[in-house]
Amino acid sequence: HVQLVESGGGSVQAGGSLKLSCVAYGYIYSTNLLGWFRQTPGKDREGVAGIETGDGTTYYADSVKGRFTITRDNAKSTIYLEMNNLEPGDTAMYYCSGRGPLKYGGTWNNPKDINFWGQGTQVTVS
């Protein structure tokens, strides 16, 4: 039974920081691509950042480069998303995602290429 469990969302003022965590249970954590997507009502889910758990290669949406950092702790089967200098436009439900490594095809930020989703954690920036 595969489960991705997020935590760390909340409400902050613009310019503030939050750190999201995602633990992968029952999942072949190694040599896969885990990441974060976000979604607001009425809009498509968009890729924020991804990380290859095998070699640590990272991917970022242009809108978050320089502000967000994705990291991994393989010993804990956990990925993190550190979000700094948050803006009101970052307000969304954030979802942890899991799929095979990018070498298997698709793109890191296409929701249709994702095999597993977490339940989501809300981030609100005012």
Coordinates of N, CA and C in Angstrom, one line a residue:
H1 N 0.8 -1.2 0.0 CA 0.0 0.0 0.0 C 0.9 1.2 0.0
V2 N 0.8 2.0 -1.1 CA 1.6 3.2 -1.2 C 0.9 4.4 -0.6
Q3 N 1.6 5.2 0.1 CA 1.0 6.4 0.7 C 2.0 7.5 0.8
L4 N 1.7 8.7 0.3 CA 2.5 9.9 0.5 C 1.8 10.8 1.4
V5 N 2.5 11.2 2.5 CA 1.9 11.9 3.5 C 2.6 13.3 3.7
E6 N 1.9 14.4 3.4 CA 2.5 15.7 3.5 C 2.2 16.3 4.9
S7 N 3.0 17.3 5.3 CA 2.8 18.1 6.4 C 3.6 19.4 6.3
G8 N 3.3 20.4 7.1 CA 4.0 21.6 7.1 C 3.3 22.8 6.5
G9 N 2.1 22.6 6.0 CA 1.4 23.8 5.4 C 1.0 24.7 6.5
G10 N 0.5 25.9 6.1 CA 0.0 26.9 7.1 C -0.2 28.2 6.4
S11 N -0.4 29.2 7.3 CA -0.6 30.6 6.8 C 0.6 31.5 7.2
V12 N 1.1 32.2 6.3 CA 2.2 33.1 6.6 C 1.9 34.5 5.8
Q13 N 2.7 35.5 6.3 CA 2.6 36.7 5.6 C 3.6 36.7 4.4
A14 N 3.3 37.6 3.4 CA 4.2 37.7 2.3 C 5.7 38.0 2.8
G15 N 6.6 37.3 2.2 CA 8.0 37.4 2.6 C 8.4 36.4 3.6
G16 N 7.4 35.6 4.1 CA 7.7 34.6 5.1 C 8.2 33.3 4.5
S17 N 8.4 32.3 5.3 CA 8.9 31.0 4.9 C 8.0 29.9 5.5
L18 N 8.0 28.8 4.8 CA 7.4 27.5 5.2 C 8.2 26.4 4.7
K19 N 8.2 25.2 5.4 CA 8.9 24.0 4.9 C 7.9 22.9 5.0
L20 N 7.7 22.3 3.8 CA 6.8 21.2 3.6 C 7.6 19.9 3.7
S21 N 7.0 18.8 4.2 CA 7.6 17.5 4.2 C 6.6 16.5 3.6
C22 N 7.2 15.5 3.0 CA 6.4 14.4 2.4 C 7.1 13.0 2.7
V23 N 6.5 12.2 3.5 CA 7.0 10.9 3.8 C 6.4 9.8 2.8
A24 N 7.2 9.0 2.2 CA 6.7 8.0 1.3 C 6.7 6.6 2.0
Y25 N 5.4 6.1 2.2 CA 5.2 4.8 2.9 C 4.9 3.8 1.9
G26 N 5.5 2.6 2.1 CA 5.2 1.5 1.2 C 5.6 1.7 -0.2
Y27 N 6.6 2.5 -0.4 CA 6.9 3.0 -1.8 C 8.4 2.7 -2.1
I28 N 8.6 2.3 -3.3 CA 10.0 2.1 -3.7 C 10.7 3.4 -3.8
Y29 N 11.2 3.9 -2.7 CA 11.6 5.3 -2.6 C 12.8 5.5 -3.5
S30 N 13.7 4.6 -3.5 CA 14.9 4.8 -4.3 C 14.7 4.8 -5.8
T31 N 15.5 5.5 -6.5 CA 15.4 5.6 -8.0 C 14.0 5.9 -8.5
N32 N 13.4 6.9 -7.9 CA 12.1 7.4 -8.4 C 12.2 8.9 -8.3
L33 N 11.2 9.5 -8.9 CA 11.1 11.0 -8.9 C 9.9 11.4 -8.0
L34 N 10.2 12.1 -7.0 CA 9.2 12.6 -6.1 C 9.2 14.1 -6.3
G35 N 8.1 14.7 -6.0 CA 8.0 16.2 -6.2 C 6.8 16.8 -5.5
W36 N 6.6 18.1 -5.9 CA 5.5 18.9 -5.4 C 4.8 19.6 -6.5
F37 N 3.4 19.5 -6.5 CA 2.6 20.2 -7.3 C 1.7 21.1 -6.5
R38 N 1.1 22.1 -7.1 CA 0.1 22.9 -6.4 C -1.1 23.2 -7.2
Q39 N -2.2 23.5 -6.6 CA -3.4 23.8 -7.3 C -4.3 24.8 -6.6
T40 N -4.9 25.7 -7.3 CA -5.9 26.6 -6.8 C -7.2 26.3 -7.5
P41 N -8.3 26.7 -6.9 CA -9.6 26.4 -7.4 C -9.8 26.9 -8.9
G42 N -10.2 26.0 -9.7 CA -10.5 26.4 -11.1 C -9.3 26.4 -12.0
K43 N -8.1 26.0 -11.5 CA -6.9 26.0 -12.3 C -6.3 24.5 -12.3
D44 N -5.5 24.3 -13.3 CA -4.9 23.0 -13.4 C -3.8 22.8 -12.3
R45 N -3.5 21.6 -12.0 CA -2.4 21.3 -11.1 C -1.1 21.6 -11.8
E46 N -0.2 22.3 -11.1 CA 1.1 22.7 -11.8 C 2.2 22.2 -11.0
G47 N 3.3 21.8 -11.7 CA 4.5 21.3 -11.0 C 5.3 22.4 -10.4
V48 N 5.7 22.2 -9.2 CA 6.5 23.3 -8.5 C 8.0 22.9 -8.5
A49 N 8.2 21.6 -8.1 CA 9.6 21.2 -8.0 C 9.6 19.6 -7.9
G50 N 10.7 19.0 -8.4 CA 10.9 17.6 -8.4 C 12.3 17.2 -8.1
I51 N 12.5 16.0 -7.6 CA 13.8 15.5 -7.2 C 13.9 14.0 -7.5
E52 N 15.0 13.7 -8.2 CA 15.3 12.3 -8.4 C 15.9 11.7 -7.2
T53 N 15.2 10.7 -6.5 CA 15.7 10.3 -5.2 C 17.1 9.5 -5.4
G54 N 17.3 9.0 -6.6 CA 18.6 8.3 -6.8 C 19.8 9.1 -6.8
D55 N 19.8 10.1 -7.7 CA 21.0 11.0 -7.9 C 20.9 12.4 -7.4
G56 N 19.7 12.7 -6.9 CA 19.4 14.1 -6.4 C 19.2 15.2 -7.4
T57 N 19.1 14.8 -8.7 CA 18.8 15.9 -9.7 C 17.5 16.6 -9.4
T58 N 17.5 17.9 -9.5 CA 16.3 18.6 -9.1 C 15.7 19.4 -10.3
Y59 N 14.5 19.7 -10.2 CA 13.7 20.4 -11.3 C 12.8 21.5 -10.6
Y60 N 12.7 22.7 -11.2 CA 11.9 23.7 -10.6 C 11.1 24.4 -11.7
A61 N 9.9 24.9 -11.3 CA 9.2 25.8 -12.1 C 9.9 27.1 -12.1
D62 N 9.8 27.9 -13.2 CA 10.5 29.2 -13.3 C 10.0 30.1 -12.2
S63 N 8.7 30.0 -11.8 CA 8.1 30.9 -10.9 C 8.6 30.8 -9.5
V64 N 9.3 29.7 -9.2 CA 9.8 29.5 -7.8 C 11.3 29.4 -7.7
K65 N 12.0 29.4 -8.9 CA 13.5 29.3 -8.9 C 14.1 30.4 -8.0
G66 N 15.0 30.1 -7.2 CA 15.7 31.1 -6.3 C 14.9 31.3 -5.0
R67 N 13.7 30.8 -4.9 CA 12.9 31.0 -3.7 C 12.6 29.7 -3.0
F68 N 12.4 28.6 -3.8 CA 12.0 27.3 -3.2 C 13.2 26.4 -3.4
T69 N 13.4 25.4 -2.5 CA 14.4 24.4 -2.6 C 13.9 23.1 -2.2
I70 N 14.1 22.1 -3.1 CA 13.6 20.7 -2.8 C 14.8 19.9 -2.4
T71 N 14.7 19.1 -1.3 CA 15.7 18.2 -0.9 C 15.2 16.9 -0.5
R72 N 16.1 15.9 -0.2 CA 15.6 14.6 0.2 C 16.4 14.1 1.3
D73 N 15.8 13.2 2.1 CA 16.5 12.4 3.1 C 16.2 11.0 2.9
N74 N 17.1 10.3 2.2 CA 16.8 8.9 1.8 C 16.6 8.0 3.0
A75 N 17.3 8.3 4.0 CA 17.2 7.4 5.2 C 15.8 7.4 5.8
K76 N 15.2 8.6 5.6 CA 13.8 8.7 6.1 C 12.7 8.6 5.1
S77 N 13.1 8.3 3.8 CA 12.1 8.2 2.7 C 11.3 9.5 2.7
T78 N 11.9 10.6 2.8 CA 11.2 11.9 2.9 C 11.8 12.9 2.0
I79 N 10.9 13.7 1.4 CA 11.4 14.9 0.7 C 10.9 16.1 1.3
Y80 N 11.5 17.2 1.1 CA 11.1 18.5 1.7 C 11.0 19.6 0.6
L81 N 10.2 20.6 0.9 CA 10.2 21.8 0.0 C 10.3 23.0 1.0
E82 N 11.4 23.6 0.9 CA 11.6 24.8 1.7 C 11.2 26.0 0.8
M83 N 10.3 26.8 1.3 CA 9.8 27.9 0.6 C 10.1 29.2 1.3
N84 N 10.8 30.1 0.6 CA 11.2 31.3 1.2 C 10.7 32.5 0.3
N85 N 10.6 33.7 1.0 CA 10.1 34.8 0.3 C 8.8 34.6 -0.4
L86 N 7.9 34.0 0.4 CA 6.6 33.6 -0.2 C 5.8 34.8 -0.6
E87 N 5.0 34.6 -1.7 CA 4.2 35.6 -2.3 C 2.7 35.2 -2.2
P88 N 1.8 36.1 -2.3 CA 0.4 35.7 -2.3 C 0.1 34.8 -3.4
G89 N 0.8 34.9 -4.6 CA 0.5 34.0 -5.7 C 1.0 32.6 -5.4
D90 N 1.7 32.3 -4.3 CA 2.0 30.9 -3.9 C 0.9 30.2 -3.2
T91 N -0.1 31.0 -2.8 CA -1.3 30.4 -2.1 C -1.9 29.3 -2.9
A92 N -2.0 28.1 -2.4 CA -2.5 26.9 -3.1 C -2.5 25.7 -2.2
M93 N -3.2 24.7 -2.7 CA -3.0 23.3 -2.0 C -1.8 22.7 -2.6
Y94 N -0.9 22.2 -1.8 CA 0.3 21.6 -2.3 C 0.2 20.1 -2.1
Y95 N 0.6 19.4 -3.2 CA 0.5 18.0 -3.2 C 1.8 17.3 -3.5
C96 N 2.2 16.3 -2.7 CA 3.3 15.5 -2.9 C 3.0 14.5 -4.0
S97 N 4.0 14.2 -4.9 CA 3.8 13.4 -6.0 C 4.9 12.3 -6.2
G98 N 4.5 11.2 -6.8 CA 5.5 10.2 -7.0 C 5.4 9.5 -8.4
R99 N 6.4 9.3 -9.1 CA 6.4 8.6 -10.4 C 7.8 7.9 -10.5
G100 N 7.9 7.2 -11.7 CA 9.2 6.6 -12.0 C 10.2 7.7 -12.4
P101 N 11.5 7.4 -12.5 CA 12.5 8.3 -12.8 C 12.2 8.9 -14.2
L102 N 12.7 10.1 -14.5 CA 12.4 10.8 -15.7 C 12.9 10.0 -17.0
K103 N 13.9 9.2 -16.8 CA 14.4 8.4 -17.9 C 13.4 7.5 -18.5
Y104 N 12.3 7.2 -17.8 CA 11.3 6.3 -18.2 C 10.3 7.1 -19.2
G105 N 10.5 8.4 -19.3 CA 9.6 9.2 -20.2 C 8.8 10.2 -19.5
G106 N 8.1 11.0 -20.3 CA 7.3 12.1 -19.8 C 8.1 13.2 -19.3
T107 N 7.4 14.1 -18.5 CA 8.1 15.3 -18.0 C 7.9 15.3 -16.5
W108 N 8.7 16.0 -15.8 CA 8.6 16.0 -14.3 C 7.4 16.7 -13.8
N109 N 6.9 17.7 -14.7 CA 5.8 18.5 -14.2 C 4.5 18.3 -14.9
N110 N 4.3 17.1 -15.5 CA 3.0 16.8 -16.1 C 2.2 16.0 -15.1
P111 N 1.1 16.5 -14.7 CA 0.3 15.7 -13.7 C -0.1 14.4 -14.2
K112 N -0.3 14.2 -15.6 CA -0.7 13.0 -16.1 C 0.4 11.9 -16.0
D113 N 1.6 12.3 -15.8 CA 2.7 11.3 -15.7 C 2.9 10.9 -14.2
I114 N 2.1 11.4 -13.3 CA 2.2 11.0 -11.9 C 1.5 9.8 -11.6
N115 N 2.1 8.9 -10.8 CA 1.5 7.6 -10.4 C 0.8 7.7 -9.0
F116 N 1.3 8.5 -8.1 CA 0.8 8.6 -6.8 C 0.8 10.0 -6.3
W117 N -0.3 10.3 -5.5 CA -0.5 11.6 -5.0 C -0.7 11.6 -3.5
G118 N -0.2 12.6 -2.8 CA -0.6 12.8 -1.4 C -1.9 13.4 -1.3
Q119 N -2.4 13.6 0.0 CA -3.7 14.2 0.2 C -3.7 15.7 0.1
G120 N -2.6 16.3 0.2 CA -2.5 17.8 0.0 C -2.3 18.5 1.4
T121 N -1.7 19.6 1.3 CA -1.5 20.5 2.5 C -1.7 22.0 2.0
Q122 N -2.5 22.7 2.7 CA -2.8 24.1 2.3 C -1.7 25.1 2.7
V123 N -1.3 25.9 1.7 CA -0.4 27.0 2.0 C -1.1 28.3 1.7
T124 N -1.2 29.2 2.6 CA -1.9 30.5 2.4 C -0.9 31.6 2.7
V125 N -0.7 32.5 1.8 CA 0.2 33.7 1.9 C -0.6 35.0 1.8
S126 N -0.6 35.8 2.8 CA -1.4 37.0 2.7 C -0.5 38.3 2.8

